[in-house]
PDB file of C-alpha atoms and ligand atoms in Angstrom:
ATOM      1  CA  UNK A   1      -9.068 -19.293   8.726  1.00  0.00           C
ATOM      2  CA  UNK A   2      -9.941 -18.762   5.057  1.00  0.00           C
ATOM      3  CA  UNK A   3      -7.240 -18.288   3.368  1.00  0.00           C
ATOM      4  CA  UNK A   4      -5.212 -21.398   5.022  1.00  0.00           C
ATOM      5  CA  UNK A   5      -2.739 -22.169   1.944  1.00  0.00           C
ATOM      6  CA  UNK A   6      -3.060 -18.815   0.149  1.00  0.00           C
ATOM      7  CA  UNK A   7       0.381 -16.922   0.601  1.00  0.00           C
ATOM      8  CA  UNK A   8       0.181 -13.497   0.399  1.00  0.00           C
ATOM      9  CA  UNK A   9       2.933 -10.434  -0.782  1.00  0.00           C
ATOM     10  CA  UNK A  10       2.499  -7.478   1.063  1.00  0.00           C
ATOM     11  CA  UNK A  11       5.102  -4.853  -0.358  1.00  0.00           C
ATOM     12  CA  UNK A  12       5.790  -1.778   2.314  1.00  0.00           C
ATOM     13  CA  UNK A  13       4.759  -4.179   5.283  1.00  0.00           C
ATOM     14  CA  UNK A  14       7.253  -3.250   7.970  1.00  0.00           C
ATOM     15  CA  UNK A  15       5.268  -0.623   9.227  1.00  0.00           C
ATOM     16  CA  UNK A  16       1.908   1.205   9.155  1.00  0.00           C
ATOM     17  CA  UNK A  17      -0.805   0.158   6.650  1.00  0.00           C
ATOM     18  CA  UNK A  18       0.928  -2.852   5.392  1.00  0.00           C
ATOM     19  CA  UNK A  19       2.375  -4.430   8.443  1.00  0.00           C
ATOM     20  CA  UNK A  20      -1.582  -4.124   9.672  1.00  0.00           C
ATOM     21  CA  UNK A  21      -2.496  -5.781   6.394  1.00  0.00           C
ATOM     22  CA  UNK A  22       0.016  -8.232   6.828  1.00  0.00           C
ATOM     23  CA  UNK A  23      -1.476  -9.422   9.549  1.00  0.00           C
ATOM     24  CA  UNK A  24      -5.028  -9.459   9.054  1.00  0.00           C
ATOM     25  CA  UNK A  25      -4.434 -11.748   6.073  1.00  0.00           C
ATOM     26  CA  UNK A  26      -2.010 -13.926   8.571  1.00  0.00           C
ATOM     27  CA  UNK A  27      -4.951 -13.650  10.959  1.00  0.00           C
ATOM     28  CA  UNK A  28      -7.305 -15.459   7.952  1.00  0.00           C
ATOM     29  CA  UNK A  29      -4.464 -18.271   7.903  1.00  0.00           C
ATOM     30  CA  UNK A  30      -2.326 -16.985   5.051  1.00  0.00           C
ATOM     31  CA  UNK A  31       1.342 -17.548   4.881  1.00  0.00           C
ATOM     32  CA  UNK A  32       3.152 -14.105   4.481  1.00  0.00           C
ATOM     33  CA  UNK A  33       5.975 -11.919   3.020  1.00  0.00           C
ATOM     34  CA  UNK A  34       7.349  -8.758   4.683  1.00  0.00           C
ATOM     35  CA  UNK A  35       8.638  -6.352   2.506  1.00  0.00           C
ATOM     36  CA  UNK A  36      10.237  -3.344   3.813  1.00  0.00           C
ATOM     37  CA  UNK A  37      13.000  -0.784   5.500  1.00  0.00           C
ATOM     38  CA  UNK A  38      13.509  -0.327   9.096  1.00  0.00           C
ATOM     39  CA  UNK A  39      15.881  -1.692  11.632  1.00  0.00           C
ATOM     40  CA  UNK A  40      16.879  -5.184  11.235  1.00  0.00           C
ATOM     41  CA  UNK A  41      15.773  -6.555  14.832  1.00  0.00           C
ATOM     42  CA  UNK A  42      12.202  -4.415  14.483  1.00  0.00           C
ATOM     43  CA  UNK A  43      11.531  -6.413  11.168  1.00  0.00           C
ATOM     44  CA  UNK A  44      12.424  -9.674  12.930  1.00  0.00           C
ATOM     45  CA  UNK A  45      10.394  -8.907  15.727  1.00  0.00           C
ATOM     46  CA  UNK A  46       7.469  -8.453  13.653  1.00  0.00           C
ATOM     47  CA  UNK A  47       7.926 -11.661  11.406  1.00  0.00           C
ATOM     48  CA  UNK A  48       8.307 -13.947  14.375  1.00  0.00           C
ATOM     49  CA  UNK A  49       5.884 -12.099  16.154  1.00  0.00           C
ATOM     50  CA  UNK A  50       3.256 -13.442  13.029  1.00  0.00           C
ATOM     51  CA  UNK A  51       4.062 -16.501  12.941  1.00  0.00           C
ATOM     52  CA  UNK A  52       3.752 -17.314  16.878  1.00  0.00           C
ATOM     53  CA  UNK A  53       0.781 -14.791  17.077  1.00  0.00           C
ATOM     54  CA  UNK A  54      -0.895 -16.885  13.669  1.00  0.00           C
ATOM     55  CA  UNK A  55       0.545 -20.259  13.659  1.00  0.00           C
ATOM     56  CA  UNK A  56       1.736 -19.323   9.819  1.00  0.00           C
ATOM     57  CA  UNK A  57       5.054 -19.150   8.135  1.00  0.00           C
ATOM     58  CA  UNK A  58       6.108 -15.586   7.358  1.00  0.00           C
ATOM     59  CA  UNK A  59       9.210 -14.582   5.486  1.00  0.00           C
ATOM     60  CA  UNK A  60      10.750 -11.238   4.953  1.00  0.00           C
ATOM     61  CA  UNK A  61      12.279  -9.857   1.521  1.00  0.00           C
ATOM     62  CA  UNK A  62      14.432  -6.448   1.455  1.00  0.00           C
ATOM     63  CA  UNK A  63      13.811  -5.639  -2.048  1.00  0.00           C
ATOM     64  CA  UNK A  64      13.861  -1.947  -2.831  1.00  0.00           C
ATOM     65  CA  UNK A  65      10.683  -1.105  -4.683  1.00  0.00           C
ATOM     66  CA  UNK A  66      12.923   1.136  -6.995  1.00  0.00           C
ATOM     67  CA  UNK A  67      14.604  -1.790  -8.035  1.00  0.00           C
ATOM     68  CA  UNK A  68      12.707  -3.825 -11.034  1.00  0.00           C
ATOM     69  CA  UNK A  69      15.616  -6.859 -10.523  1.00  0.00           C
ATOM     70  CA  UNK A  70      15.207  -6.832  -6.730  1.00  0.00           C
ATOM     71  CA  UNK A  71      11.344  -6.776  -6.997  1.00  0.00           C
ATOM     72  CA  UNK A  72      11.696  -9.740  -9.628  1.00  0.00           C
ATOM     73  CA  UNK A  73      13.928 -11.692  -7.325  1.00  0.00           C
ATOM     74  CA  UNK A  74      11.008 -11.252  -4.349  1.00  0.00           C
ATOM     75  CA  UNK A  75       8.422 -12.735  -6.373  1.00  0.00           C
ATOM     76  CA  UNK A  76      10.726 -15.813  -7.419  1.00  0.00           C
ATOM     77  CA  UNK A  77      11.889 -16.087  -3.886  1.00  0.00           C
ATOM     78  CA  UNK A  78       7.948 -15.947  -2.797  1.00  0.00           C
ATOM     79  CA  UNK A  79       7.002 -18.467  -5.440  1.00  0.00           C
ATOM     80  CA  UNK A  80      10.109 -21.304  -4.954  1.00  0.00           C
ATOM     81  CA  UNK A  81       9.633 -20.883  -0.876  1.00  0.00           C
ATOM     82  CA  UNK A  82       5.569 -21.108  -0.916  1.00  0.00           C
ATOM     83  CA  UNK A  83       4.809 -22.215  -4.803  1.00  0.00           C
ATOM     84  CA  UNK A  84       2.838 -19.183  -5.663  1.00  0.00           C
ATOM     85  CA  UNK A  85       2.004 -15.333  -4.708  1.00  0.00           C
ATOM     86  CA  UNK A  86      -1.743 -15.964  -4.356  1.00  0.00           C
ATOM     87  CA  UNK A  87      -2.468 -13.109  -2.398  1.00  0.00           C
ATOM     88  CA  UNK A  88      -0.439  -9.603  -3.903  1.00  0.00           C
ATOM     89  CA  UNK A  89      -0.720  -6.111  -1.595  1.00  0.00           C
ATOM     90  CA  UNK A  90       1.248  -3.036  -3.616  1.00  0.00           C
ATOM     91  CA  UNK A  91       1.315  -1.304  -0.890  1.00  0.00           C
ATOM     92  CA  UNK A  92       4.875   0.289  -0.515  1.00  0.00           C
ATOM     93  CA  UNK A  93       4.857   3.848  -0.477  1.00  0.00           C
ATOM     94  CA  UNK A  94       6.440   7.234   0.356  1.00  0.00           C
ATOM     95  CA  UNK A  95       5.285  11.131   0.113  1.00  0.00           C
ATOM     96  CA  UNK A  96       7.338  14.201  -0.993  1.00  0.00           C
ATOM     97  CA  UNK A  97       5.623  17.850  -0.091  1.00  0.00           C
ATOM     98  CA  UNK A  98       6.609  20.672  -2.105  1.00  0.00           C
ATOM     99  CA  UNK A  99       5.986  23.075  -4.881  1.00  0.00           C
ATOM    100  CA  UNK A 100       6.642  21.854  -8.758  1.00  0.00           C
ATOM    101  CA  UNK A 101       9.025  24.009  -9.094  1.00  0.00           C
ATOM    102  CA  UNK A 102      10.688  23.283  -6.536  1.00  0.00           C
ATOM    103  CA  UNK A 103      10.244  19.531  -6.471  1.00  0.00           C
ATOM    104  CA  UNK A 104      13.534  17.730  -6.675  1.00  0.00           C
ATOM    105  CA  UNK A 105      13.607  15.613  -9.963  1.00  0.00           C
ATOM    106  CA  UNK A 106      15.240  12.532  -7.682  1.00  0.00           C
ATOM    107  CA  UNK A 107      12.126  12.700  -5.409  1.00  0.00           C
ATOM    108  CA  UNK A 108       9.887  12.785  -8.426  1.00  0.00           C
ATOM    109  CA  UNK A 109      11.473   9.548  -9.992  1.00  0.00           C
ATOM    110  CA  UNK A 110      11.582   7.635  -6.590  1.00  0.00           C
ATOM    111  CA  UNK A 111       7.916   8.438  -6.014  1.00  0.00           C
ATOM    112  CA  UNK A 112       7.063   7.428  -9.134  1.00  0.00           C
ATOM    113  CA  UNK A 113       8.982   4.314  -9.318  1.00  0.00           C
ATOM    114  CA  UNK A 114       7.698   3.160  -5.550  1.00  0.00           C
ATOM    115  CA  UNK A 115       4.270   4.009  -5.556  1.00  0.00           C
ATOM    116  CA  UNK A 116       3.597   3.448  -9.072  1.00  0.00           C
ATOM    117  CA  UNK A 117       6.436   1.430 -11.155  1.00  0.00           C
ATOM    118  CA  UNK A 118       6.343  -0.622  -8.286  1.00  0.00           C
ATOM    119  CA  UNK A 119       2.937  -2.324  -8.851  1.00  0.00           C
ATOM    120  CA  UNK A 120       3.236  -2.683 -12.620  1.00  0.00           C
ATOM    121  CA  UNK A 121       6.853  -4.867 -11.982  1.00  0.00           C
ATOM    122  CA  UNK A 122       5.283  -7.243  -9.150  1.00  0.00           C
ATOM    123  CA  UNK A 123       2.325  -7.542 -11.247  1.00  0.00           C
ATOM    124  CA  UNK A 124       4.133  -8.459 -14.128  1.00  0.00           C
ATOM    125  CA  UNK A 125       6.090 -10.865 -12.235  1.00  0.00           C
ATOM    126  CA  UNK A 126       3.444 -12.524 -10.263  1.00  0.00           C
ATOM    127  CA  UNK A 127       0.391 -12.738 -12.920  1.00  0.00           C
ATOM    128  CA  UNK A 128       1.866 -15.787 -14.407  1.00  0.00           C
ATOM    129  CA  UNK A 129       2.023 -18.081 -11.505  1.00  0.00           C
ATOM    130  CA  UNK A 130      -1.709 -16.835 -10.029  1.00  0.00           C
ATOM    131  CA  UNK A 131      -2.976 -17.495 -13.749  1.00  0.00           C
ATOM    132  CA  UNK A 132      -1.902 -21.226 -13.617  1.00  0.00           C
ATOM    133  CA  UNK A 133      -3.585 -21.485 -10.279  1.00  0.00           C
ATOM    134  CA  UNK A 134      -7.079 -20.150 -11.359  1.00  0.00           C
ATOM    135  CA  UNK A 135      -7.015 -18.002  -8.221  1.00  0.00           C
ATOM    136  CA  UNK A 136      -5.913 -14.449  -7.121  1.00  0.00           C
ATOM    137  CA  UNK A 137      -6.538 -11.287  -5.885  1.00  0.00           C
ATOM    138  CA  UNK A 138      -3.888  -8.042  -5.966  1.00  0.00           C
ATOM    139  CA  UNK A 139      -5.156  -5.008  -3.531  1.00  0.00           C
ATOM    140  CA  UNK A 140      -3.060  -1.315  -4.052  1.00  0.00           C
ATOM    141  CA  UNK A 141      -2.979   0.700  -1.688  1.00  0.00           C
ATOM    142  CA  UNK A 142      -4.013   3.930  -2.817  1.00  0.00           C
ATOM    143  CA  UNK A 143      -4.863   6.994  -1.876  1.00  0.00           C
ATOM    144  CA  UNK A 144      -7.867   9.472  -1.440  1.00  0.00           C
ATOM    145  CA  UNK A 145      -5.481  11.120  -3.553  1.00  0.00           C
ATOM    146  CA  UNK A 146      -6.307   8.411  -6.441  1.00  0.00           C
ATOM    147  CA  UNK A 147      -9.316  10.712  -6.673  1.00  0.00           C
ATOM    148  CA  UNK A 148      -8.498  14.160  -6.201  1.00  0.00           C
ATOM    149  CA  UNK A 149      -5.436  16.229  -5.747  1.00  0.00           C
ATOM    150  CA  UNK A 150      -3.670  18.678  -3.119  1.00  0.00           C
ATOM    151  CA  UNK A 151      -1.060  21.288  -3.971  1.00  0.00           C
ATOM    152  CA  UNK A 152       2.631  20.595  -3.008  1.00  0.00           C
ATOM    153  CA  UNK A 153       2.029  16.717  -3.666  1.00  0.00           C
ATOM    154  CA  UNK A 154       2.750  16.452  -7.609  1.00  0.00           C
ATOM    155  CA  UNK A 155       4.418  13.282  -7.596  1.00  0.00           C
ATOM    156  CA  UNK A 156       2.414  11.582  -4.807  1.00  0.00           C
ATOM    157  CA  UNK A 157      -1.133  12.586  -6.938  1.00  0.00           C
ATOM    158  CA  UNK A 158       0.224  11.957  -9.952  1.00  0.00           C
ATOM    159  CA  UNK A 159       1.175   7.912  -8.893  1.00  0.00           C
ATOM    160  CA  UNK A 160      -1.994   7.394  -7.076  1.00  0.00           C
ATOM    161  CA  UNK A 161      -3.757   8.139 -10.130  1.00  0.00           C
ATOM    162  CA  UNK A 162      -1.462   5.508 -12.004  1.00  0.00           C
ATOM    163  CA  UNK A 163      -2.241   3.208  -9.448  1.00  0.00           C
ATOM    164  CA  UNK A 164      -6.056   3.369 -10.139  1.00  0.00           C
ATOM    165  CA  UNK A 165      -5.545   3.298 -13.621  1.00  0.00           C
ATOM    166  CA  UNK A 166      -3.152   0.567 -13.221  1.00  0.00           C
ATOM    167  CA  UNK A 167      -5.630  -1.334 -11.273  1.00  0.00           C
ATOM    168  CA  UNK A 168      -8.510  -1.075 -13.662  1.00  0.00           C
ATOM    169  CA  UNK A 169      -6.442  -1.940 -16.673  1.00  0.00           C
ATOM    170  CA  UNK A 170      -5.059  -5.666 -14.641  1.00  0.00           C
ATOM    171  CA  UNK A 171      -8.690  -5.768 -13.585  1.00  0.00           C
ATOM    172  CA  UNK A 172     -10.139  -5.952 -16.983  1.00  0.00           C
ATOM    173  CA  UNK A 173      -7.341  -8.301 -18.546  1.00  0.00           C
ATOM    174  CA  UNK A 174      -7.371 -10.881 -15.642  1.00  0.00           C
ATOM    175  CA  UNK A 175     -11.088 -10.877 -15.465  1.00  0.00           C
ATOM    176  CA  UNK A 176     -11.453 -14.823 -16.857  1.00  0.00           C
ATOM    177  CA  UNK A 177      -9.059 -15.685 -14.433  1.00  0.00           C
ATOM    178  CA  UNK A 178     -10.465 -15.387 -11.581  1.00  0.00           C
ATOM    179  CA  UNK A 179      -7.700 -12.834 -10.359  1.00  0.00           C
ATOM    180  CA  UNK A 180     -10.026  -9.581  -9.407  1.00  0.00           C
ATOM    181  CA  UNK A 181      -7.529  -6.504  -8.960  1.00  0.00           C
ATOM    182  CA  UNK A 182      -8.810  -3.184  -6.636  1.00  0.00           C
ATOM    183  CA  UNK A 183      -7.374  -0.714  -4.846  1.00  0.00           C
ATOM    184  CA  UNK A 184      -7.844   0.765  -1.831  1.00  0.00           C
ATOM    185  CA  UNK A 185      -7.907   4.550  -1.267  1.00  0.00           C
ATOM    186  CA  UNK A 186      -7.710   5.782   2.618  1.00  0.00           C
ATOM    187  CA  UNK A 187      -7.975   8.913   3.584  1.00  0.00           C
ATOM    188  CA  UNK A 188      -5.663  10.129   6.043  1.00  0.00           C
ATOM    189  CA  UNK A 189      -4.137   7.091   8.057  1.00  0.00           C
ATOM    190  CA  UNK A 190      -2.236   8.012  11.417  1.00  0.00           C
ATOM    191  CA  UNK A 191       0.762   6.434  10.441  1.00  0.00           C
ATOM    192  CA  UNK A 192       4.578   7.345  10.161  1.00  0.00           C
ATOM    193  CA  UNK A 193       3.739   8.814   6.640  1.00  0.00           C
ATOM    194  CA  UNK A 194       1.414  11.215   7.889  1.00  0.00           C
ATOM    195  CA  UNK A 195       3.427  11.903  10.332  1.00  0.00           C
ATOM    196  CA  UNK A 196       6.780  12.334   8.399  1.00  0.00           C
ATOM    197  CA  UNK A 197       5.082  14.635   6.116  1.00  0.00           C
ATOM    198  CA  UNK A 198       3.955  17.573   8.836  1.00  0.00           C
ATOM    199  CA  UNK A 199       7.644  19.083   9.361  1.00  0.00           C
ATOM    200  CA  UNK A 200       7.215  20.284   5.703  1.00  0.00           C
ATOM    201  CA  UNK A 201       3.640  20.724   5.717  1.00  0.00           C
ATOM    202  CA  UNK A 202       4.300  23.276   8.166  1.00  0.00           C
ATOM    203  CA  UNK A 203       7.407  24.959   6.260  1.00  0.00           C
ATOM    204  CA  UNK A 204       5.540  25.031   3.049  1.00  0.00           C
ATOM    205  CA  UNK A 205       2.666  26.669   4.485  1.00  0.00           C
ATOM    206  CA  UNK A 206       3.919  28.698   7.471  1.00  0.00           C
ATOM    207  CA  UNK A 207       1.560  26.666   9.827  1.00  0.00           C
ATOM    208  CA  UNK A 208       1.685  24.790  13.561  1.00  0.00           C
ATOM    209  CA  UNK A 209       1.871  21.332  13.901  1.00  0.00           C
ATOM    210  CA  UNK A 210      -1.384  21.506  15.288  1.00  0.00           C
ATOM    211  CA  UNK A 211      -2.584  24.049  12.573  1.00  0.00           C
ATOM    212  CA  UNK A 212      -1.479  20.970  10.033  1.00  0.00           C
ATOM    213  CA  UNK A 213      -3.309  18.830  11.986  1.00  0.00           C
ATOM    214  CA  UNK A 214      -6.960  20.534  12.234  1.00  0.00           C
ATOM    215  CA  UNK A 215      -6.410  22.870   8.785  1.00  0.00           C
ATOM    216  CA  UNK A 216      -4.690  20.450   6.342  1.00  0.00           C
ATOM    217  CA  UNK A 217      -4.842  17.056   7.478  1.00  0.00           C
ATOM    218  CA  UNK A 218      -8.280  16.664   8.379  1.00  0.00           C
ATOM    219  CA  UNK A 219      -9.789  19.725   7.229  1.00  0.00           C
ATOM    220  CA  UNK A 220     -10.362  17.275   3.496  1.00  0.00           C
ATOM    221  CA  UNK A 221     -11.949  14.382   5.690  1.00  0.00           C
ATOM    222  CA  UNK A 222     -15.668  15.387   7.153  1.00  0.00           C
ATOM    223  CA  UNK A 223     -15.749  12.581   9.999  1.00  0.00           C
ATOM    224  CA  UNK A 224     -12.465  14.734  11.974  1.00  0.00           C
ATOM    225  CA  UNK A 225     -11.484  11.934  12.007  1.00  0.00           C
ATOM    226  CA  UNK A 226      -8.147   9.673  11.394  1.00  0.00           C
ATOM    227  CA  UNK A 227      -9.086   6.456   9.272  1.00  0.00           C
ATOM    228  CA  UNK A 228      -7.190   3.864  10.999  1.00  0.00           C
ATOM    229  CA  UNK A 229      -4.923   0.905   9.879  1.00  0.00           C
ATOM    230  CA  UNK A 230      -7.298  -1.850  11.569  1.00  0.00           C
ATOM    231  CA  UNK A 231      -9.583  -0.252   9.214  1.00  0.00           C
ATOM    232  CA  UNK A 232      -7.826  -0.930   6.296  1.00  0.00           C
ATOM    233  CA  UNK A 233      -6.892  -4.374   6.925  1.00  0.00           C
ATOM    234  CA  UNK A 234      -9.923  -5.344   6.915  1.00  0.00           C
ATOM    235  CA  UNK A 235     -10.817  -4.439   3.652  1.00  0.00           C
ATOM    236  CA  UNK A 236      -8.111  -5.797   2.145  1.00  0.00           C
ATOM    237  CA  UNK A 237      -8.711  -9.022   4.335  1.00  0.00           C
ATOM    238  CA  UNK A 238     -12.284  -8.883   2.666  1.00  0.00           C
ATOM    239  CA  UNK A 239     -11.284  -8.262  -0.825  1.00  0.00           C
ATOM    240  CA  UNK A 240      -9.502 -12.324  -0.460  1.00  0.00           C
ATOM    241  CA  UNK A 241     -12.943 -14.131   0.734  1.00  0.00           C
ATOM    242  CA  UNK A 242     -15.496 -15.453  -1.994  1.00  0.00           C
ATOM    243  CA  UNK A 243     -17.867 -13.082  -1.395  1.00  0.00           C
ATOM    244  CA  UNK A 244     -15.993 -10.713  -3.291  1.00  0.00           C
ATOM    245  CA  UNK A 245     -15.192 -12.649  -5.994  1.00  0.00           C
ATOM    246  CA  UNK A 246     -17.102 -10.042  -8.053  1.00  0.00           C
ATOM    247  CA  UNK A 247     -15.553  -6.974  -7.034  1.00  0.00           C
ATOM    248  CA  UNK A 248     -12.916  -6.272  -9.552  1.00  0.00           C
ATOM    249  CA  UNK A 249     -11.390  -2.831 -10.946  1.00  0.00           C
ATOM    250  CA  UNK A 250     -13.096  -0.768  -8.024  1.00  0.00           C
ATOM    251  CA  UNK A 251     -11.331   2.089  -5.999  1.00  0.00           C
ATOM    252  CA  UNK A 252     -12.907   1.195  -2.571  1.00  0.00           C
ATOM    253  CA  UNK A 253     -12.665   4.897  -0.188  1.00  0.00           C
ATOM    254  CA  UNK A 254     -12.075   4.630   3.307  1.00  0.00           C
ATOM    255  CA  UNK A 255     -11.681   8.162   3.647  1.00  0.00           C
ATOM    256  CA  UNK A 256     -14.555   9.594   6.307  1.00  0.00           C
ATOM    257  CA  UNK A 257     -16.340  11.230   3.396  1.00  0.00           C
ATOM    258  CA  UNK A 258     -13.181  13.338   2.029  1.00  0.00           C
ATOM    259  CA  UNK A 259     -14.191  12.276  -1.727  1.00  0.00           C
ATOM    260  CA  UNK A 260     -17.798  12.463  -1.817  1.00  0.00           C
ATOM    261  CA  UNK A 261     -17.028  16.717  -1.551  1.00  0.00           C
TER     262      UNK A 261
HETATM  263  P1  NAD B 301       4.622   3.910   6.274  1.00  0.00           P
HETATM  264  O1  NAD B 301       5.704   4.906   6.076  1.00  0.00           O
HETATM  265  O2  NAD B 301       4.188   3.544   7.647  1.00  0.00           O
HETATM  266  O3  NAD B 301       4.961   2.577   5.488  1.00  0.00           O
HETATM  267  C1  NAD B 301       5.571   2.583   4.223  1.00  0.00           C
HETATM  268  C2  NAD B 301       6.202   1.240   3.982  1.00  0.00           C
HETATM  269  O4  NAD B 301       6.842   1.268   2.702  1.00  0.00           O
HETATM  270  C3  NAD B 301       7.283   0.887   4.999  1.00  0.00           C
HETATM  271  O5  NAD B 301       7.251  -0.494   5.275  1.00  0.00           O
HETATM  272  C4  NAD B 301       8.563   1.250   4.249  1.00  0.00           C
HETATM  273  O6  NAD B 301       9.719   0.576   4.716  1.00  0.00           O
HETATM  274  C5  NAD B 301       8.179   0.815   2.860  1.00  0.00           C
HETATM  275  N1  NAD B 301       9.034   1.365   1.813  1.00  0.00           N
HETATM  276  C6  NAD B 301       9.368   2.657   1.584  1.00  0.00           C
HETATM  277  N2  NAD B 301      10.227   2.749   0.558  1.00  0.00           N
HETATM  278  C7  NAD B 301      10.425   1.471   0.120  1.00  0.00           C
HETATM  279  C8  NAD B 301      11.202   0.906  -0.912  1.00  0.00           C
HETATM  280  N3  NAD B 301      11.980   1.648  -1.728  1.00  0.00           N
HETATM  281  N4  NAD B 301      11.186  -0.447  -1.051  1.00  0.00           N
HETATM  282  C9  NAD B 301      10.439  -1.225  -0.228  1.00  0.00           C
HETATM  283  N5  NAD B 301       9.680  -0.736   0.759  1.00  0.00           N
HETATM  284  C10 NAD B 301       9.675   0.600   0.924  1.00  0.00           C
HETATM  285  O7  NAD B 301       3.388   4.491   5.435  1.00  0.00           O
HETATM  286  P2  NAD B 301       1.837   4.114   5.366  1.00  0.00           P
HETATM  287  O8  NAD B 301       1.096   5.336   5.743  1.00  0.00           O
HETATM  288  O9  NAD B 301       1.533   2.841   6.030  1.00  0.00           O
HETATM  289  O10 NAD B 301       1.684   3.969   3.798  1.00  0.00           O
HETATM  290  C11 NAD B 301       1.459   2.747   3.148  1.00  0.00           C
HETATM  291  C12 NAD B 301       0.728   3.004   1.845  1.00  0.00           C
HETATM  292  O11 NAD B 301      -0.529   3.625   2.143  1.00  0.00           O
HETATM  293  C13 NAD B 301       1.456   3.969   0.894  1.00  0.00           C
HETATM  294  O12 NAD B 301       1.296   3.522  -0.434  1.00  0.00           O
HETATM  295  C14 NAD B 301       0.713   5.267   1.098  1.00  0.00           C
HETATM  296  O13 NAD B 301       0.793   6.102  -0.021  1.00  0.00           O
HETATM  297  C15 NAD B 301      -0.689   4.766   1.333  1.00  0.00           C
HETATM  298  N6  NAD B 301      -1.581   5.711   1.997  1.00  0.00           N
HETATM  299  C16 NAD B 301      -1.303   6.162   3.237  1.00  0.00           C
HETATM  300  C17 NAD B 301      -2.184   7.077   3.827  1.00  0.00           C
HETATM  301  C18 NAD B 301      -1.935   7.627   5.186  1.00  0.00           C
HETATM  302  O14 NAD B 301      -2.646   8.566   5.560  1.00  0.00           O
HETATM  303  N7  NAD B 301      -1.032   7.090   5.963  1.00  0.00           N
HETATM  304  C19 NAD B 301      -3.322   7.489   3.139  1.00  0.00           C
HETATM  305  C20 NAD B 301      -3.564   6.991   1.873  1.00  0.00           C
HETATM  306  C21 NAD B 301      -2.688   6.089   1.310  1.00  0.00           C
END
């Protein structure tokens, strides 16, 4: 139980990758904060589910990640009902798949303001509080696509690679403070976003589910294999202890070899 009276933030945690996050740092004793969509009794389900599961208290926000006054308001709410965000997980994200020039300018700004704009506003909000403690640690999630880029994702590569510049700036500002900032970049996770994401992958390029499957999805990652959410948990859950107190600004793969291509 390591991180017994840290609370941790983990945006986009009502499903997939952050719900598993969520709980792996509940696991290690932290208090939590669901942040999310999805259907009212699901998200309950899942928050009482940690704290009898964990013996912690867990909370739930709604904030909309597009929202810089909603995301503000989570971060106060976090810090009046637990005194600080110790522990801060960017994690809330979404995909559009299509060419530039067809790529709807509302899905552009959404992406960009969820899986980039995001991060910078919770950052911005929490950084004060986690400075007067001495103590912090803020994990993005990013993306293999931090790293490299595939066509019909403009938006989606173009905020991961924010996000991992994002990270390294915050990493080399907050380095006194004992606040060490990474991110994260997984591969393909079998998760509703991959999922969600197949219906156009096969429109765009005129292929099977399956096709998508064995010629898109993990045709990039060399293991054939799905990187799961366990997985990524437990790097995040890592990234809190004191032995990696020294890891700061890095873009940590978990992507079965995709980026070493
Ligand atoms: P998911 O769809 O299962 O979860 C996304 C979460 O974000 C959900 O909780 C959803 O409600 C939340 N969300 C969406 N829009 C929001 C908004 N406006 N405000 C607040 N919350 C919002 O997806 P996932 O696969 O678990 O993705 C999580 C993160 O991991 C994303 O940043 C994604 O880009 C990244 N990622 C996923 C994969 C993958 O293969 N699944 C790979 C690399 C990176």
């Amino acid at each position: 139980m390591s991180l017994q009276s840290k609370t941790a933030l983990v945006t986009g945690s009502t499903s997939g990758i952050g719900l598993a996050i969520a709980r792996s740092l509940a696991q290690q004793g932290a208090n939590v904060v669901l942040n999310g969509f999805g259907k009212p009794e699901a998200i309950e389900k899942e928050r009482a589910g940690i704290e009898a599961e964990f013996g912690v208290t867990a909370h739930y926000s709604g904030a909309d990640m597009t929202k810089p006054e909603e995301i503000a308001a989570m971060v106060a709410e976090t810090e009046t009902a637990f005194g600080a965000v110790d522990i801060l997980v960017n994690n809330a994200g979404i995909q559009y798949v299509s060419a530039i020039d067809e790529f709807p300018v509302e899905k552009w700004d959404q992406i960009i303001a969820i899986n980039l704009s995001s991060a910078f506003h919770t950052m911005r909000a929490a950084i004060p509080g986690m400075k007067r403690k001495g103590w912090g640690r803020i994990i993005n999630t990013a993306s293999a696509h931090s790293l490299v880029a595939s066509p019909y994702k403009s938006a989606y590569v173009a905020a991961k690679h924010g996000i991992a510049g994002l990270t390294k700036t915050a990493a080399l500002e907050l380095a006194t403070h004992k606040i060490t900032v990474n991110c994260i970049s997984p591969g393909y996770v079998w998760t509703p976003l991959v999922e969600a994401q197949i219906p156009d992958t096969m429109k765009a390029r005129g292929l099977t589910k399956e096709q998508v499957i064995d010629e898109v999805l993990l045709k990039a990652q060399p293991t054939k294999e799905f990187v799961t959410v366990e997985q990524v948990a437990a790097i995040a859950s890592f990234l809190c202890t004191d032995a990696a107190s020294q890891i700061t600004g890095t873009n940590l793969s978990v992507d079965g070899g995709w980026t070493a291509q």
